[in-house]
Coordinates of C-alpha atoms in Angstrom, one line a residue:
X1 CA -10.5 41.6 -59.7
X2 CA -12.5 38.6 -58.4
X3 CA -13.0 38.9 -54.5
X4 CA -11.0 36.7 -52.4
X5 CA -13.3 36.1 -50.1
X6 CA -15.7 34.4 -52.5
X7 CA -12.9 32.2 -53.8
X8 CA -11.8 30.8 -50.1
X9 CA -15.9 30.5 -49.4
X10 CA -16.3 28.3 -52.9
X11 CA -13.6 27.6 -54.7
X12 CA -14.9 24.9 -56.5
X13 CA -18.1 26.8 -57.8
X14 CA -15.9 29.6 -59.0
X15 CA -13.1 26.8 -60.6
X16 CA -16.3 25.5 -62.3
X17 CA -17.2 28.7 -63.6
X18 CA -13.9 30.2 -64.7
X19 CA -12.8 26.6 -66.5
X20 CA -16.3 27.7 -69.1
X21 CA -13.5 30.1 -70.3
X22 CA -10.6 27.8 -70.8
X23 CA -7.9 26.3 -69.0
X24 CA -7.8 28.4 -66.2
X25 CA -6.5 27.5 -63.0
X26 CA -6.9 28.6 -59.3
X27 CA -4.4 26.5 -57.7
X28 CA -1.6 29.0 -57.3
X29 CA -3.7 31.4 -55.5
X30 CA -5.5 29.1 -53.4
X31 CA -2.2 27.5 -52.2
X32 CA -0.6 31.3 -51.6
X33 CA -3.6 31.8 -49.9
X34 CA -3.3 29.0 -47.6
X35 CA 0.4 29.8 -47.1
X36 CA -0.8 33.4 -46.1
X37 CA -3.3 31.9 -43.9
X38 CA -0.5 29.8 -42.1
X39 CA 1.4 32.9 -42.1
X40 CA -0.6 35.5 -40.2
X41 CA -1.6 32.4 -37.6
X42 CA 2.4 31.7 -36.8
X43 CA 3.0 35.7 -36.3
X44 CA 0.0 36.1 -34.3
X45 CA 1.3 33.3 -32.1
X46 CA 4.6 34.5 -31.7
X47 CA 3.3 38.0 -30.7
X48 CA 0.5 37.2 -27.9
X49 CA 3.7 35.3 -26.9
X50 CA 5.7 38.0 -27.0
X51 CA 3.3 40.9 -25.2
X52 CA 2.9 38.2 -22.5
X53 CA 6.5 38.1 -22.3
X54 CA 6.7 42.0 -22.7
X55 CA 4.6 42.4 -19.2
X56 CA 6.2 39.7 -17.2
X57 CA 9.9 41.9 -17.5
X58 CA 8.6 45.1 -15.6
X59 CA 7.5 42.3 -12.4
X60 CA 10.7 40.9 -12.6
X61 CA 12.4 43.4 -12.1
X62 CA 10.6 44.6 -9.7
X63 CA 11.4 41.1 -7.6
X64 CA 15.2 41.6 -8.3
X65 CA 14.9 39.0 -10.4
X66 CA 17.6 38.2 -14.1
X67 CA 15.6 39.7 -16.9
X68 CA 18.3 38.6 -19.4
X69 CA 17.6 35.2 -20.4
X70 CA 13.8 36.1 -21.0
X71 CA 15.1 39.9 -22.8
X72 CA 17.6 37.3 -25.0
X73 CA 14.6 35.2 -25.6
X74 CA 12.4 38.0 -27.0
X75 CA 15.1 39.0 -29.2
X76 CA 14.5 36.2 -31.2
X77 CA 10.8 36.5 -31.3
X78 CA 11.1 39.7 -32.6
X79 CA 13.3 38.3 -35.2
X80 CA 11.5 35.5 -35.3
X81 CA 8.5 37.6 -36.5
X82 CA 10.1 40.0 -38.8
X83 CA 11.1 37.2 -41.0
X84 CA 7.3 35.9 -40.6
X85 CA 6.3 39.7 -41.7
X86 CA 8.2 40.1 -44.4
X87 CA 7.0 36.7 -46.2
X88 CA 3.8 37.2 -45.4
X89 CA 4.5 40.9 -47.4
X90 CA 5.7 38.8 -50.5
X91 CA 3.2 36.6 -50.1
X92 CA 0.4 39.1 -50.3
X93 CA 2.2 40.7 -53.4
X94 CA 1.8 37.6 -55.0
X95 CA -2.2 36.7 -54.2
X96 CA -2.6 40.7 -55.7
X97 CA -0.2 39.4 -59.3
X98 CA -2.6 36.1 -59.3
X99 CA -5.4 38.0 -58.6
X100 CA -4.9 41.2 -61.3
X101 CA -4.5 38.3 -64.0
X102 CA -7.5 36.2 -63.6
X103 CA -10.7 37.4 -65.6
X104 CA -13.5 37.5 -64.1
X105 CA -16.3 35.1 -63.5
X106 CA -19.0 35.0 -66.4
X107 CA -22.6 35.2 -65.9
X108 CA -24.3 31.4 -65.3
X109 CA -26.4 32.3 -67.9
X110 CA -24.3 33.0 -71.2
X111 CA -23.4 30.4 -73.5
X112 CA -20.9 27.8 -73.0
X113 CA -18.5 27.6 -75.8
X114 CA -15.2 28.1 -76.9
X115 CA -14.6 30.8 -79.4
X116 CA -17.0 33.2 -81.5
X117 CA -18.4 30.1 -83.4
X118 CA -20.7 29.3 -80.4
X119 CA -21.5 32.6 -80.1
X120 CA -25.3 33.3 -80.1
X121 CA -27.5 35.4 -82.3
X122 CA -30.0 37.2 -80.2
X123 CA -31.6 39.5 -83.4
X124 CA -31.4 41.0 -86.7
X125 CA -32.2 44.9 -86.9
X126 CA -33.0 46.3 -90.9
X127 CA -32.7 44.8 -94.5
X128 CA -29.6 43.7 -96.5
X129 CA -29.5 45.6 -99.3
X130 CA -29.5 44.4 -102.5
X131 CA -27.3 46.2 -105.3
X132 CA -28.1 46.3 -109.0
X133 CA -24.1 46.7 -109.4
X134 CA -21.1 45.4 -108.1
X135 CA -20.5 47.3 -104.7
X136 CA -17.6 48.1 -103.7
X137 CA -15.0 47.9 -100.7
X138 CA -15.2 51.2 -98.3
X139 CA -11.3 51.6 -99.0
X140 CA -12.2 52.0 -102.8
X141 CA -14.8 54.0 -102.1
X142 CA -13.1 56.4 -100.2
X143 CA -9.9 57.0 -102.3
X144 CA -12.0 57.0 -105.8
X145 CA -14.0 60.2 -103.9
X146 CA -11.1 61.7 -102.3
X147 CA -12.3 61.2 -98.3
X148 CA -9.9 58.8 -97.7
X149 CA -6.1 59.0 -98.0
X150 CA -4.3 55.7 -96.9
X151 CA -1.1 56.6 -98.5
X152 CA -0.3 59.8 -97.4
X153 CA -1.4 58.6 -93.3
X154 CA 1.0 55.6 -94.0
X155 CA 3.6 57.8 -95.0
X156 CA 3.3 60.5 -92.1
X157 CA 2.8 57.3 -89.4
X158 CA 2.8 54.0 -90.7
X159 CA 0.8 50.5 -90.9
X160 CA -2.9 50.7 -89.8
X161 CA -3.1 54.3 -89.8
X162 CA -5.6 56.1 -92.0
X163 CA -6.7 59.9 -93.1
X164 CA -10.2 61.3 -93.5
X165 CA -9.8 64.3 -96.1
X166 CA -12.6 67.0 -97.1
X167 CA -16.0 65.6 -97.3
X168 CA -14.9 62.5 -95.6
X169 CA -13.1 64.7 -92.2
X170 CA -17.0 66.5 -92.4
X171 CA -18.5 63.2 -92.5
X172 CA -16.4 61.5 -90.0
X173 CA -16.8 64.8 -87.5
X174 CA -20.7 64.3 -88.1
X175 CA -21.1 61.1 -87.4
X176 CA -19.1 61.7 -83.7
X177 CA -21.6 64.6 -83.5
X178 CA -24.8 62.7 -84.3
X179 CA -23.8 60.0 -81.9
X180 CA -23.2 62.6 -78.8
X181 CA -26.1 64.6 -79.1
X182 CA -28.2 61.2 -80.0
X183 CA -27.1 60.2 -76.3
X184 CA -27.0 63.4 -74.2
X185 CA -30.3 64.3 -75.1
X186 CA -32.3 61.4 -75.6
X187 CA -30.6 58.8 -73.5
X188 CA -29.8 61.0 -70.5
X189 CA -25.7 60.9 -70.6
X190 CA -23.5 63.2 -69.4
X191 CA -20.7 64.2 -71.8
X192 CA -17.1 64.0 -70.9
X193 CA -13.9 65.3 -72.6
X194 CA -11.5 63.0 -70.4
X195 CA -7.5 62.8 -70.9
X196 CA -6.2 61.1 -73.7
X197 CA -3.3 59.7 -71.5
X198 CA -3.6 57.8 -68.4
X199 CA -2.0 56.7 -65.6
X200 CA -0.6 53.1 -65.1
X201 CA -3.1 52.5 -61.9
X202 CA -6.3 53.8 -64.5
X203 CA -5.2 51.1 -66.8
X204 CA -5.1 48.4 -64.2
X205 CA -8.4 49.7 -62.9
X206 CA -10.2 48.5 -66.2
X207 CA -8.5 45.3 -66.4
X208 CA -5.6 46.5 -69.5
X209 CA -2.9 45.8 -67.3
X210 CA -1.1 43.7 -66.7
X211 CA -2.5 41.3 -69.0
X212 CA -2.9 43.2 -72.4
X213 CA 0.2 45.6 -72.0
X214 CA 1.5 44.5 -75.2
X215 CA -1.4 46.0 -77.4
X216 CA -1.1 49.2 -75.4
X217 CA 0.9 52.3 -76.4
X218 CA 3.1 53.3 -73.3
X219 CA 4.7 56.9 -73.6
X220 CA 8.7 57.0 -72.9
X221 CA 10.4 58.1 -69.9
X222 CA 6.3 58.7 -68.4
X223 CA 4.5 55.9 -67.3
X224 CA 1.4 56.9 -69.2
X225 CA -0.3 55.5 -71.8
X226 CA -2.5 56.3 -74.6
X227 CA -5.5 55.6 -74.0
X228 CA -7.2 52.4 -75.8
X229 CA -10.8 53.4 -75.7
X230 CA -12.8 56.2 -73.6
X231 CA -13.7 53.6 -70.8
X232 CA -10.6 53.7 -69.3
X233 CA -10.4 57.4 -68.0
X234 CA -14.3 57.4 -67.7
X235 CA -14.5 54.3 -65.5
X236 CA -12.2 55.2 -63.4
X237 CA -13.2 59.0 -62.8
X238 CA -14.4 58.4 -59.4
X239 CA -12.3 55.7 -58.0
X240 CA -11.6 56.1 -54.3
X241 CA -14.0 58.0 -53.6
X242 CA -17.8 57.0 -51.8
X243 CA -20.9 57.7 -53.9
X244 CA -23.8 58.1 -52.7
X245 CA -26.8 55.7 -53.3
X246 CA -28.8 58.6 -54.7
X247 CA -25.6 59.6 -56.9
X248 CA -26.6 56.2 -59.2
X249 CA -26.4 55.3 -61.9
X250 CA -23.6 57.7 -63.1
X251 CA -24.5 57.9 -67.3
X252 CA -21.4 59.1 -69.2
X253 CA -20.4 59.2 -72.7
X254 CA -17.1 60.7 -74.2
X255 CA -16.0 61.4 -77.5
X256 CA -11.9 60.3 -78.2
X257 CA -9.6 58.9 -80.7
X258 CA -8.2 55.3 -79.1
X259 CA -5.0 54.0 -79.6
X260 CA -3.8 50.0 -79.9
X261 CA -1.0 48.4 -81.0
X262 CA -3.3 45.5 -82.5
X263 CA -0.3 43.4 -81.4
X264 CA -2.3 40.0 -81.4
X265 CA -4.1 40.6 -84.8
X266 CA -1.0 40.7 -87.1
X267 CA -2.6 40.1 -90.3
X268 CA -6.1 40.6 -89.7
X269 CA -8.4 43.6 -91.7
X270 CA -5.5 45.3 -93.0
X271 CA -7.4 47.0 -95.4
X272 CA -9.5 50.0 -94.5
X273 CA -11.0 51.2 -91.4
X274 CA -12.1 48.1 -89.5
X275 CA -8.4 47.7 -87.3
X276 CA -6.2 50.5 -87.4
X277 CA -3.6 51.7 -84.2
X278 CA -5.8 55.3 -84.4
X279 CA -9.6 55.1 -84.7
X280 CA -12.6 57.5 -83.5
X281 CA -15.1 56.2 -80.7
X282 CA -17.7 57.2 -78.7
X283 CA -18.1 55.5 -75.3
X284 CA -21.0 54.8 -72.9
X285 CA -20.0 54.1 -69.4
X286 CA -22.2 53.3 -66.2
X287 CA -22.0 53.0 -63.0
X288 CA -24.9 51.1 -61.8
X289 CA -26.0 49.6 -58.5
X290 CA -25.3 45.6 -58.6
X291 CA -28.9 44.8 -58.4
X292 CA -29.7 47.2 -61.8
X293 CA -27.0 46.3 -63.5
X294 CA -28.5 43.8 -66.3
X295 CA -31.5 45.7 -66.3
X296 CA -28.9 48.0 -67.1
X297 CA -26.8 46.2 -69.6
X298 CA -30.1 46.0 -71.9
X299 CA -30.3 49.4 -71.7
X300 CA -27.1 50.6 -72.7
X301 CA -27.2 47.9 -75.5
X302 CA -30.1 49.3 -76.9
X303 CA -28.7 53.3 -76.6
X304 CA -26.3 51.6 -78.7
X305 CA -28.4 49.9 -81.4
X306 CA -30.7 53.4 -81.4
X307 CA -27.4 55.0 -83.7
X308 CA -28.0 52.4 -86.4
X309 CA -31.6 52.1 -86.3
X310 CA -31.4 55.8 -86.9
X311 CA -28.8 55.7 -89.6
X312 CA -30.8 52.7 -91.2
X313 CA -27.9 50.2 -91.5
X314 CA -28.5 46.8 -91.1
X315 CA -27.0 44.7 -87.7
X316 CA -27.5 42.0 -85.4
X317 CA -26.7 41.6 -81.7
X318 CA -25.3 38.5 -80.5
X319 CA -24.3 37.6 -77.0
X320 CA -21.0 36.1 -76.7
X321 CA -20.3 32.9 -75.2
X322 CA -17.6 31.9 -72.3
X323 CA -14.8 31.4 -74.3
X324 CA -14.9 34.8 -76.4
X325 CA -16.0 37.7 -73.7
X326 CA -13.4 39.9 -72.6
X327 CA -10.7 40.0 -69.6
X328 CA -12.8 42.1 -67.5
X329 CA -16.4 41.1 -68.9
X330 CA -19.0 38.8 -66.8
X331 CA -21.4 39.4 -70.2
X332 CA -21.2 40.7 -73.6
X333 CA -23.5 41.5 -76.5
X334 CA -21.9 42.6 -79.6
X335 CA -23.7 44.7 -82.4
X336 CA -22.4 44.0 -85.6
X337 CA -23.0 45.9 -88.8
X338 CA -23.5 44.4 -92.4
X339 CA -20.5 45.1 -94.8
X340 CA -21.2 44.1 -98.2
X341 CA -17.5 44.1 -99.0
X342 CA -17.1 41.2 -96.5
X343 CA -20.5 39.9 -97.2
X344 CA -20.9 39.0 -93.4
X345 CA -21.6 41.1 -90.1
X346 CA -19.0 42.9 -88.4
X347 CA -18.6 43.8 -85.0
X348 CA -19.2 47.4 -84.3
X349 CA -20.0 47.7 -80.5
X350 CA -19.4 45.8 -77.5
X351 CA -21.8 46.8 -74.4
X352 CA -20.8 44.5 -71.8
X353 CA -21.8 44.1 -67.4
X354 CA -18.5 44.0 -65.4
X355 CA -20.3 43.4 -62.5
X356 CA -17.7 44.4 -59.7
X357 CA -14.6 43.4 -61.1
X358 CA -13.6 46.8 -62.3
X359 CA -14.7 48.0 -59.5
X360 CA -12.8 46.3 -56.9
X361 CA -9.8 47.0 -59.3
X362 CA -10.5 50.8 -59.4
X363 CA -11.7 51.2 -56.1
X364 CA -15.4 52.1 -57.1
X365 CA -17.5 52.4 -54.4
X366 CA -21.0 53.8 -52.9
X367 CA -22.7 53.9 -49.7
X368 CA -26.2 51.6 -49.9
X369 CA -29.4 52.6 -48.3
X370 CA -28.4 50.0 -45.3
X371 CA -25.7 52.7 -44.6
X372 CA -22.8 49.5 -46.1
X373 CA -20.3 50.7 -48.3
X374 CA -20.5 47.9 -51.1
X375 CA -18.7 48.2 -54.6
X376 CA -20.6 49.3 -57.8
X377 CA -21.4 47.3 -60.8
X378 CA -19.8 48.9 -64.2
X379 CA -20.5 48.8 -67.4
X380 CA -19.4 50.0 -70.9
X381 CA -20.3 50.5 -74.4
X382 CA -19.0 52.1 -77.8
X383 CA -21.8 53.7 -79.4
X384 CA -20.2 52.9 -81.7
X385 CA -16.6 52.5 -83.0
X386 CA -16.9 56.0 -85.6
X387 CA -14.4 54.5 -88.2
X388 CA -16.2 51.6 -88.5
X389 CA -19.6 53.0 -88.5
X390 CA -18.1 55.6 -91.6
X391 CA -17.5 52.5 -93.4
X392 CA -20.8 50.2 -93.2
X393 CA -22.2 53.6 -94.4
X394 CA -20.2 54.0 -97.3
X395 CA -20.6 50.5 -98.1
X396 CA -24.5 50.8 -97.6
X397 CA -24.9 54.3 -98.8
X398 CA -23.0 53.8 -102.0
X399 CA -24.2 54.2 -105.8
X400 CA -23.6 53.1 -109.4
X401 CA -22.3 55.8 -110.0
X402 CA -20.0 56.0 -107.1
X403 CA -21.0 58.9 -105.1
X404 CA -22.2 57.6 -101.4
X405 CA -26.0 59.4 -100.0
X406 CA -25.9 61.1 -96.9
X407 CA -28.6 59.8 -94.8
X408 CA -31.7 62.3 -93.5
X409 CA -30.1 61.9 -90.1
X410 CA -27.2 63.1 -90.7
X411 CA -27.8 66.0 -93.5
X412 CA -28.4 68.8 -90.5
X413 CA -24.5 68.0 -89.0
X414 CA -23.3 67.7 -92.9
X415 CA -24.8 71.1 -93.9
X416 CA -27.5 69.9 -95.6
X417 CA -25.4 67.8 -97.7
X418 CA -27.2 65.3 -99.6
X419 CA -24.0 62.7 -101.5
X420 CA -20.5 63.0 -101.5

């Protein structure tokens, strides 16, 4: 959520900055806002009328004098200022709607574009490989060895689900442990096993509601959902309460399955692993102090980055430009992994700086060295989406003769295992 008082001290500098996103428009707040202003400025003046009149009924009275006119005349102002009350209660219900569905302002520094075609390549990690045969497609791969099973998750759940069988379940639960141990005990996160279902106010904290409801799954007759990715529980762990200065940054990581209805990507990667409702992740999450937090940001991208370079598969990071960043995001890289099946980089990760926008959503606070209670800066990570990372190494791993290699990295959490 994008503070208020910014917006009333420059609107046009933030218009400026939020119209490098699109055609977005702060007009309806700014004119609520005014009308609230107006508002609180009539009621006040209605009630320093009315406590002077309040005072002057006690001396009447003592003089004898016919309170009724004036008692009649506060009867009104106290109606008078109910009705100014209540409006002014719509009207702040309506600057907090405006307000939960504007994203937030992106960092000056990003570039200025409109869609991931003027998104910018920062660098390239590792070596395409290339095959003396025809590679193959991670969905072939998988059903010709027997580690995936497509059909049979269709027929148990439906579209966009998929089922990781024998060596592929091992491989799947190795990869989740390489990543977890990768980060707890070389990166310095703590590991989390949050809910899997949260709250309507968690969701809203990380900027999923209202806006994206429609790709969520919302549980019936609770109003809980299923949570789309481990930020959301994570971020929000410690909302309403005070941190300490000394308590940051707050380093977590969780292992979870996320859930999305994919509702606005009908037709998009409907084979395989890269976009399904169900899919394996694990999350980094900070909680930063604003003046760390891009210092920060490069940090956590390159925790992320560390799970390929280990598993040699090649990527490149790009940051993305205004018009493709996230709701909640001030600044994005993404780390996209080679997939010889598409024969172009696909996003894997998405490490983005919040700033304070989560935070003022979720309450997120900490106590400075200044003694001021200011709001954190969050941030977030997947290092990296599991599915996905299961099939840029199939697709990298494989060989003529269709059996994938396990690589050294991950042979101790496969038992030794050396193809499948």
């Amino acid at each position: 959520m994008l503070d208020i008082k910014r917006i009333r001290k420059e609107p046009e500098k933030v218009q400026e900055l939020l119209k490098r996103r699109g055609d977005i428009s702060l007009v309806s707040l700014l004119e609520a806002d005014d009308k609230r202003r107006t508002l609180i400025n009539a009621s006040e003046q209605l009630k320093a009328k009315q406590n002077a009149d309040s005072k002057q009924i006690p001396q009447m009275k003592k003089q004898g004098l016919d309170t009724s006119e004036l008692m009649a005349e506060m009867k009104e102002l106290s109606d008078k200022i109910k009705l100014y009350d209540e409006e002014l209660s719509a009207v702040d219900a309506q600057i907090s709607q405006l307000l939960l569905n504007i994203p937030n302002i992106p960092n000056e520094n990003i570039p200025i574009g409109r869609n991931e075609q003027d998104n910018v390549e920062m660098r390239k990690v590792g070596e395409i490989r290339s095959f003396d045969f025809e590679p193959k497609a991670h969905w072939d791969i998988g059903v010709d060895r027997g580690i995936l099973d497509f059909e049979r998750a269709v027929k148990i759940a439906g579209a966009r689900f998929s089922m990781f069988v024998g060596n592929g379940a091992r491989l799947e639960r190795a990869l989740i442990n390489f990543m977890l141990t990768l980060h707890t005990s070389e990166h310095g996160y703590t590991e989390i096993m949050p809910p899997l279902m949260v709250n309507r106010q968690s969701m809203t904290g990380t900027g999923q509601l209202p806006k994206f409801e429609e790709d969520a799954f919302n549980i019936r007759n609770n109003d809980y959902f299923m949570i789309p990715t481990a930020e959301v529980p994570l971020t929000n762990l410690f909302g309403g309460e005070i941190l300490s200065v000394d308590d940051l940054p707050k380093n977590m990581t969780a292992y979870t399955p996320c859930f999305r209805a994919e509702a606005g990507s009908a037709g998009r990667d409907t084979r395989g692993l890269i976009r399904n409702h169900q899919f394996d992740k694990v999350e980094l999450v900070k909680l930063v102090h604003p003046d760390h937090s891009y210092n920060e940001l490069e940090s956590l991208t390159l925790n992320a980055e560390e799970v390929l370079k280990q598993l040699k598969i090649p990527y490149r990071v790009i940051v993305l430009c205004t018009g493709d960043i996230g709701f909640s995001s001030a600044k994005t890289y993404d780390i996209e992994v080679w997939m010889p099946s598409y024969n172009r980089y696909v996003e894997i990760s998405s490490c983005s700086n919040f700033e304070d926008f989560q935070a003022r959503r979720a309450n997120l606070r900490f106590r400075d060295t200044d003694g001021q209670v200011k709001f954190v800066h969050t941030l977030n990570g997947s290092a990296l989406a599991v599915g996905r990372t299961f099939a840029a190494l199939l697709e990298n791993y494989q060989n003529a003769d269709g059996s994938v290699t396990i690589p050294d990295v991950l042979k101790h959490f496969m038992g030794n295992l050396e193809r499948i």
